[in-house]
mmCIF file of C-alpha atoms and ligand atoms in Angstrom:
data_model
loop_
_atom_site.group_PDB
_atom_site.id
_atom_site.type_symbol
_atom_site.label_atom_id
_atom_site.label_comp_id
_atom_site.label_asym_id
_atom_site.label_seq_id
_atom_site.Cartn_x
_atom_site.Cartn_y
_atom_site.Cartn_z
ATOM 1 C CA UNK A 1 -6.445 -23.114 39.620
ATOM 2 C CA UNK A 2 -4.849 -20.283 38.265
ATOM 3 C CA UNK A 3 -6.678 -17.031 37.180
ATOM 4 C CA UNK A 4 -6.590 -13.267 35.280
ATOM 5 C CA UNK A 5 -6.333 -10.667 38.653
ATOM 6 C CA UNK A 6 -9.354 -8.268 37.783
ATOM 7 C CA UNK A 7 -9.161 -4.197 38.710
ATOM 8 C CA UNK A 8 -10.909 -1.633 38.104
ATOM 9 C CA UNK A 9 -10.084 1.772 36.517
ATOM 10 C CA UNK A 10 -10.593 3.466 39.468
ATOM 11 C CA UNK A 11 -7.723 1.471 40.616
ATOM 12 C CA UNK A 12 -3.818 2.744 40.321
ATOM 13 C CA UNK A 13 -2.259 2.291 37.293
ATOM 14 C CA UNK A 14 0.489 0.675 40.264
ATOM 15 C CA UNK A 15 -1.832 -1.935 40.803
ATOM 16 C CA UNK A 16 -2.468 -2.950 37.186
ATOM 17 C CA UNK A 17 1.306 -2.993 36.444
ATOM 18 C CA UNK A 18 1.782 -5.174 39.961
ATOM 19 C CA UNK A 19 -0.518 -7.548 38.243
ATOM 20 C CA UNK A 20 0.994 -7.811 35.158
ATOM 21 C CA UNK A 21 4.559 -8.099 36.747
ATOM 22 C CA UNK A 22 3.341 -11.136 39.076
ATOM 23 C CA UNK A 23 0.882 -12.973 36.790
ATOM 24 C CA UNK A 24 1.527 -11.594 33.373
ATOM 25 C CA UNK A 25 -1.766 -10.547 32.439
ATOM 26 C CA UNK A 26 -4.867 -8.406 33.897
ATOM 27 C CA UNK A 27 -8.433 -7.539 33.544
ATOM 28 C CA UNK A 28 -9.370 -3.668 33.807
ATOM 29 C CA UNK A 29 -12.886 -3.373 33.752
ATOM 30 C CA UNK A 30 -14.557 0.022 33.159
ATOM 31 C CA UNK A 31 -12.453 1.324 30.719
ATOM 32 C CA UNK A 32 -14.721 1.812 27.833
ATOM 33 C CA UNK A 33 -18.404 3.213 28.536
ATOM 34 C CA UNK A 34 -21.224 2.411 25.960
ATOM 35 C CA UNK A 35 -21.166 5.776 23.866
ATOM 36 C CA UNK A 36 -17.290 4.886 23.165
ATOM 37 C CA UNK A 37 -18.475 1.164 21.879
ATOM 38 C CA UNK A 38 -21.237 2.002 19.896
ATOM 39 C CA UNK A 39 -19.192 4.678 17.909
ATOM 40 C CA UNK A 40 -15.984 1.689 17.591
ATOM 41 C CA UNK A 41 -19.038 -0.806 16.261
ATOM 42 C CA UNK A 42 -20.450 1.869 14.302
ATOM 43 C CA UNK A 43 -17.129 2.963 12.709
ATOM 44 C CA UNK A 44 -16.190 -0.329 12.376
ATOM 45 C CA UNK A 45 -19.481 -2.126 11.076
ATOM 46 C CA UNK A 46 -18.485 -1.130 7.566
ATOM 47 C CA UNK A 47 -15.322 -2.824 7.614
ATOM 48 C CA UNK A 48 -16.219 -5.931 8.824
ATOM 49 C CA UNK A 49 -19.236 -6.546 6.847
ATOM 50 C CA UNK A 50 -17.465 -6.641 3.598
ATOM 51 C CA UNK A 51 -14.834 -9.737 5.236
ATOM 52 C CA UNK A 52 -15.294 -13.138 4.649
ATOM 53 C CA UNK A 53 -15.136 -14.871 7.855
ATOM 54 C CA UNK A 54 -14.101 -18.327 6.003
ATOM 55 C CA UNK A 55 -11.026 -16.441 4.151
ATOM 56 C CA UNK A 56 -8.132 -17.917 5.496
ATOM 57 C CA UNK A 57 -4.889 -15.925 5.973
ATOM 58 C CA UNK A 58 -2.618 -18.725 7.404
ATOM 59 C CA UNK A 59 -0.819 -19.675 4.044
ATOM 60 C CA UNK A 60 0.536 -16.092 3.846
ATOM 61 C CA UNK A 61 1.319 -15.929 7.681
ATOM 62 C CA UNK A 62 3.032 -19.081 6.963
ATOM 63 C CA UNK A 63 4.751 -17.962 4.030
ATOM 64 C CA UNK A 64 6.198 -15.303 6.522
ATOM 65 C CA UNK A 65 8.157 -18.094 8.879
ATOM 66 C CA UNK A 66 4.799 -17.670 11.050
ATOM 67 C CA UNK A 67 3.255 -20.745 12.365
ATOM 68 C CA UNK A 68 1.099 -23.370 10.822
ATOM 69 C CA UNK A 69 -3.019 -22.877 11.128
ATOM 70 C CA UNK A 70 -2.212 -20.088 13.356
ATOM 71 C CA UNK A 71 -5.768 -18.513 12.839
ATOM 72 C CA UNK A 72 -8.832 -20.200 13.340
ATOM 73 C CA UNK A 73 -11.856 -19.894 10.738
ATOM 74 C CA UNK A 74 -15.008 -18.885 10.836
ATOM 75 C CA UNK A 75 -13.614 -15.299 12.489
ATOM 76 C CA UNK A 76 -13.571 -11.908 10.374
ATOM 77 C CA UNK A 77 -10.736 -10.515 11.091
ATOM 78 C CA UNK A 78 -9.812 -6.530 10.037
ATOM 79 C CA UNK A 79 -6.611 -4.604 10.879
ATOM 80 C CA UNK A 80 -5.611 -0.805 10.216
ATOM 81 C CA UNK A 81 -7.715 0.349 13.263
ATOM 82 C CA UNK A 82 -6.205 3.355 13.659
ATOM 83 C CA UNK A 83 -6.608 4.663 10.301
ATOM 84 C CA UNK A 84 -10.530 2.910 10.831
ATOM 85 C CA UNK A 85 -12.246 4.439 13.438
ATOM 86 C CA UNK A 86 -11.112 7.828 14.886
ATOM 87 C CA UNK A 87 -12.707 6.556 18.168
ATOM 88 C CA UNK A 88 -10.518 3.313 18.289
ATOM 89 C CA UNK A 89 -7.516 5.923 18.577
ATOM 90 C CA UNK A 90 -8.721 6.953 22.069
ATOM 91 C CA UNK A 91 -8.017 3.382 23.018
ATOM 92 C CA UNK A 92 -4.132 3.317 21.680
ATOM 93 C CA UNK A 93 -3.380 7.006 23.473
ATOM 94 C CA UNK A 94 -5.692 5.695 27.042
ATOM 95 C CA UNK A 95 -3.591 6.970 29.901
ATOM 96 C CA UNK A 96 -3.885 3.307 31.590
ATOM 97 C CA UNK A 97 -2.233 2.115 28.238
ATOM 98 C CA UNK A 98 0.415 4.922 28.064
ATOM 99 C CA UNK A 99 1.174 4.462 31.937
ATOM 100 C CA UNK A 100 1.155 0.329 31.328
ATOM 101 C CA UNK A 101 3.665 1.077 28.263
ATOM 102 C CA UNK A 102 6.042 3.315 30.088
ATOM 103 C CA UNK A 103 6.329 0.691 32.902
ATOM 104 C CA UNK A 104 6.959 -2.459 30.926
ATOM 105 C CA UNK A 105 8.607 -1.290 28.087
ATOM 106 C CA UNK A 106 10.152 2.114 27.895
ATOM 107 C CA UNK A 107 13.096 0.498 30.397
ATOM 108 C CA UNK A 108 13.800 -1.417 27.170
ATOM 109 C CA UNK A 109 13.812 1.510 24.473
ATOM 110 C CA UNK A 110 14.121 4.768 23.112
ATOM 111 C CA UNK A 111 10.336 4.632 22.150
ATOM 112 C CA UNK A 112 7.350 2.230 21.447
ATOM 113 C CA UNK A 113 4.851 2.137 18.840
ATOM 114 C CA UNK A 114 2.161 0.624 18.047
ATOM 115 C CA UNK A 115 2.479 -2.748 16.908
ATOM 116 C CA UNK A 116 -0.364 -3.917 15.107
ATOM 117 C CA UNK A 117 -3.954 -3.916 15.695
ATOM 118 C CA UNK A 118 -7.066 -5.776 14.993
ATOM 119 C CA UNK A 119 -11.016 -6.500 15.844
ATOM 120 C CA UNK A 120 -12.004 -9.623 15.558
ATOM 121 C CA UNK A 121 -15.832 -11.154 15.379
ATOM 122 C CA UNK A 122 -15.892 -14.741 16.066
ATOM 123 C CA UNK A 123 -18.284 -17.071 14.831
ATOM 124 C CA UNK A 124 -19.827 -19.818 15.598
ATOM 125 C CA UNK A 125 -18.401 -23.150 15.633
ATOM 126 C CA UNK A 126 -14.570 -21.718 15.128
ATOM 127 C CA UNK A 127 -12.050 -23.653 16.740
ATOM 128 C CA UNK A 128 -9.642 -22.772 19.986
ATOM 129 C CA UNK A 129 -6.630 -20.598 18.431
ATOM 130 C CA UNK A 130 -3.192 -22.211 19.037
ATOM 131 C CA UNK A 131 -1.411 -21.395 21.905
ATOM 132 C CA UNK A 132 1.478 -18.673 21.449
ATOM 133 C CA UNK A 133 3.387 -15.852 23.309
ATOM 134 C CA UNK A 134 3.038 -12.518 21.406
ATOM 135 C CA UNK A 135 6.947 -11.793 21.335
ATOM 136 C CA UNK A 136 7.099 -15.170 18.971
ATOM 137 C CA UNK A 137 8.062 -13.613 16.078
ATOM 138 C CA UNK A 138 11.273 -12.406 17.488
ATOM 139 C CA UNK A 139 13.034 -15.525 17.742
ATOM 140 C CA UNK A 140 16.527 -13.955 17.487
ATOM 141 C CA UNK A 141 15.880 -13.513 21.417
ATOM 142 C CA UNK A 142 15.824 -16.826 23.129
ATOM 143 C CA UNK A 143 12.805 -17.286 26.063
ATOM 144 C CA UNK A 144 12.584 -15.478 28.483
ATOM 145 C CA UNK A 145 13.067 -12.590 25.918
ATOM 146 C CA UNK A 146 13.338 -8.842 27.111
ATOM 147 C CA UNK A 147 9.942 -7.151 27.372
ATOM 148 C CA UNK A 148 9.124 -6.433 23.611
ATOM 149 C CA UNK A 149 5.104 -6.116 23.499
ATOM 150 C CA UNK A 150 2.320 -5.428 25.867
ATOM 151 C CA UNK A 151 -1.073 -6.526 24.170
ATOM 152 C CA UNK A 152 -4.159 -5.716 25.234
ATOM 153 C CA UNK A 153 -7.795 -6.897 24.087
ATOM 154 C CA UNK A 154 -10.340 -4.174 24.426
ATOM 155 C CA UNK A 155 -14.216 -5.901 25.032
ATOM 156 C CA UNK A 156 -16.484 -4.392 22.548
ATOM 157 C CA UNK A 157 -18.844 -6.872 23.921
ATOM 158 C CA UNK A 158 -19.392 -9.269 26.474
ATOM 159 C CA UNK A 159 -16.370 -12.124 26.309
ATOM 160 C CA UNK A 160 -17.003 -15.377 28.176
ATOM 161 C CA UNK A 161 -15.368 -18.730 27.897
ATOM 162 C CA UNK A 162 -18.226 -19.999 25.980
ATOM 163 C CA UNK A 163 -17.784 -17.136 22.921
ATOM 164 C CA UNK A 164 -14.554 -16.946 22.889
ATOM 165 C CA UNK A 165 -12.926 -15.246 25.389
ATOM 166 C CA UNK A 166 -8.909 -15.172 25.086
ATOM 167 C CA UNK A 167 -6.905 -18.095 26.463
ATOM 168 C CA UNK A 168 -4.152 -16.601 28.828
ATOM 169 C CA UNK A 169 -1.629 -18.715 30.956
ATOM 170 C CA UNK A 170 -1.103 -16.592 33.798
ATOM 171 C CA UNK A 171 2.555 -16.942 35.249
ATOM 172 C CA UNK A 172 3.634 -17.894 31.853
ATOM 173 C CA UNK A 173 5.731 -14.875 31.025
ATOM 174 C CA UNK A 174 7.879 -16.146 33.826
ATOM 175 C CA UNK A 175 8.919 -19.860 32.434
ATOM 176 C CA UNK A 176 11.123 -21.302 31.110
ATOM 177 C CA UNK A 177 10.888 -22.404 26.967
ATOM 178 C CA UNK A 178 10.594 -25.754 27.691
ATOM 179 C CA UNK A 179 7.391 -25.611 30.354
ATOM 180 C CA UNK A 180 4.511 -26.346 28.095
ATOM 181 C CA UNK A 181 1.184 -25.008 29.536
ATOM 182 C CA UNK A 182 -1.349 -28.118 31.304
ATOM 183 C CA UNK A 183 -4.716 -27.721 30.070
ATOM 184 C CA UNK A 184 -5.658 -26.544 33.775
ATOM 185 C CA UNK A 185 -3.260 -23.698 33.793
ATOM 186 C CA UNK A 186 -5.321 -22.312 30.628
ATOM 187 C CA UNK A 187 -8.014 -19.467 31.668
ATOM 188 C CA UNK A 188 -10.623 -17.860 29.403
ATOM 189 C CA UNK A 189 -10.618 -14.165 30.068
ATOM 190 C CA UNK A 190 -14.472 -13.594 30.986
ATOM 191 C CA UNK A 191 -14.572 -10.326 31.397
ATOM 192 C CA UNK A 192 -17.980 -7.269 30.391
ATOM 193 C CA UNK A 193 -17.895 -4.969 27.885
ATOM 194 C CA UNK A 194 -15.886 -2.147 28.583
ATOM 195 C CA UNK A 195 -13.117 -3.661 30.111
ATOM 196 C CA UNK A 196 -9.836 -4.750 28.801
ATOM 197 C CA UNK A 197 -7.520 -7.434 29.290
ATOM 198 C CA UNK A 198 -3.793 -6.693 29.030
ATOM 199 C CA UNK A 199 -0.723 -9.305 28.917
ATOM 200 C CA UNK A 200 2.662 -8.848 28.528
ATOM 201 C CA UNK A 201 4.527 -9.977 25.171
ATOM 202 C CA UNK A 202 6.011 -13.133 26.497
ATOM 203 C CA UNK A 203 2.953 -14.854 28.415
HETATM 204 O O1 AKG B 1 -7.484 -14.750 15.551
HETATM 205 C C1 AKG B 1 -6.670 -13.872 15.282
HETATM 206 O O2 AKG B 1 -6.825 -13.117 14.340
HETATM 207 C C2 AKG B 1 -5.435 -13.680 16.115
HETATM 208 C C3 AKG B 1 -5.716 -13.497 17.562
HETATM 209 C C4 AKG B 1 -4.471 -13.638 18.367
HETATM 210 O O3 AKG B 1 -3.404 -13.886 17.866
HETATM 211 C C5 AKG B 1 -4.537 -13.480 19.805
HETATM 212 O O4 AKG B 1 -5.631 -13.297 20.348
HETATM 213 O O5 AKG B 1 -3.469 -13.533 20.451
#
């Protein structure tokens, strides 16, 4: 069965790039203490209290050449992070981040920058999200595309399989286009608040 390598922040940021290099994604736990998550909620609270979680953004993705139900219901969903919470900042300029960035995709450019970001509070009942590799929307570069992306999913709270905890193929970034992912090579990140699960752009 495959899994998510786990480290800790007190490990090397070698060791976290290792992982991500061999299995495509990695959990690094202790990265966020409670003061830092309470100020993100807090900051954040007024933001997502004002979304609908049943507003559904897929015909516009779709509209853009994105695919079809790409995101599930019953989820509020709110973007512009950086300009929304002065604390979620200090997640985008983390030195693990920075040090993860330079290694997977400063070989490829000039610069990076951020991409885009989100929080997202699922609810109950919404469905499994489709799987997809981050780097899709650049389909100008055929699979196994350079190194584009890194994403990462900070843990605001606890993620398990049960609530929702992101589906991750490790080994995926490595296949070929045609190698469609078995239902046991599909792992829910479980991982505590505070850590953070990072995958490259084409797992
Ligand atoms: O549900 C969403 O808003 C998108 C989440 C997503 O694309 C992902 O976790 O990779």
């Amino acid at each position: 069965m495959p899994s998510i390598p786990v480290v800790s922040a007190k490990d090397s940021p070698a060791k976290v790039i290792g992982c991500l290099e061999r299995d495509g994604a990695v959990v690094v736990s202790d990265v966020s203490d409670r003061a830092t998550r309470d100020a993100v909620l807090r900051e954040l609270a007024p933001h997502l209290e004002v979304v609908d979680p049943d507003a559904s953004i897929n015909k516009v993705y779709e509209a853009d050449g994105g695919a079809a139900n790409f995101y599930p219901g019953k989820t509020k969903r709110i973007t512009a992070l950086v300009a929304r919470s002065e604390t979620f900042r200090t997640f985008v300029t983390h030195p693990l981040m920075l040090s993860a960035c330079d290694a997977i995709l400063k070989p490829n450019c000039v610069h990076y920058q951020v991409h885009a970001t989100a929080a997202l509070k699922i609810g109950p009942g919404a469905r499994e999200q489709v799987l997809h590799r981050e780097e899709d929307p650049y389909q100008f570069f055929k699979v196994p595309r350079p190194r584009m992306i890194l994403a990462s999913m900070w843990a605001i709270t606890d993620f398990t399989e049960a609530n929702g905890g992101t589906h991750i193929v490790p080994g995926s970034h490595l296949w070929p286009a045609d190698r469609v992912a078995r239902p046991d090579e599909v792992v829910a990140a479980a991982m505590p608040a505070g850590s953070v699960l990072l995958w490259m752009g084409g797992t």
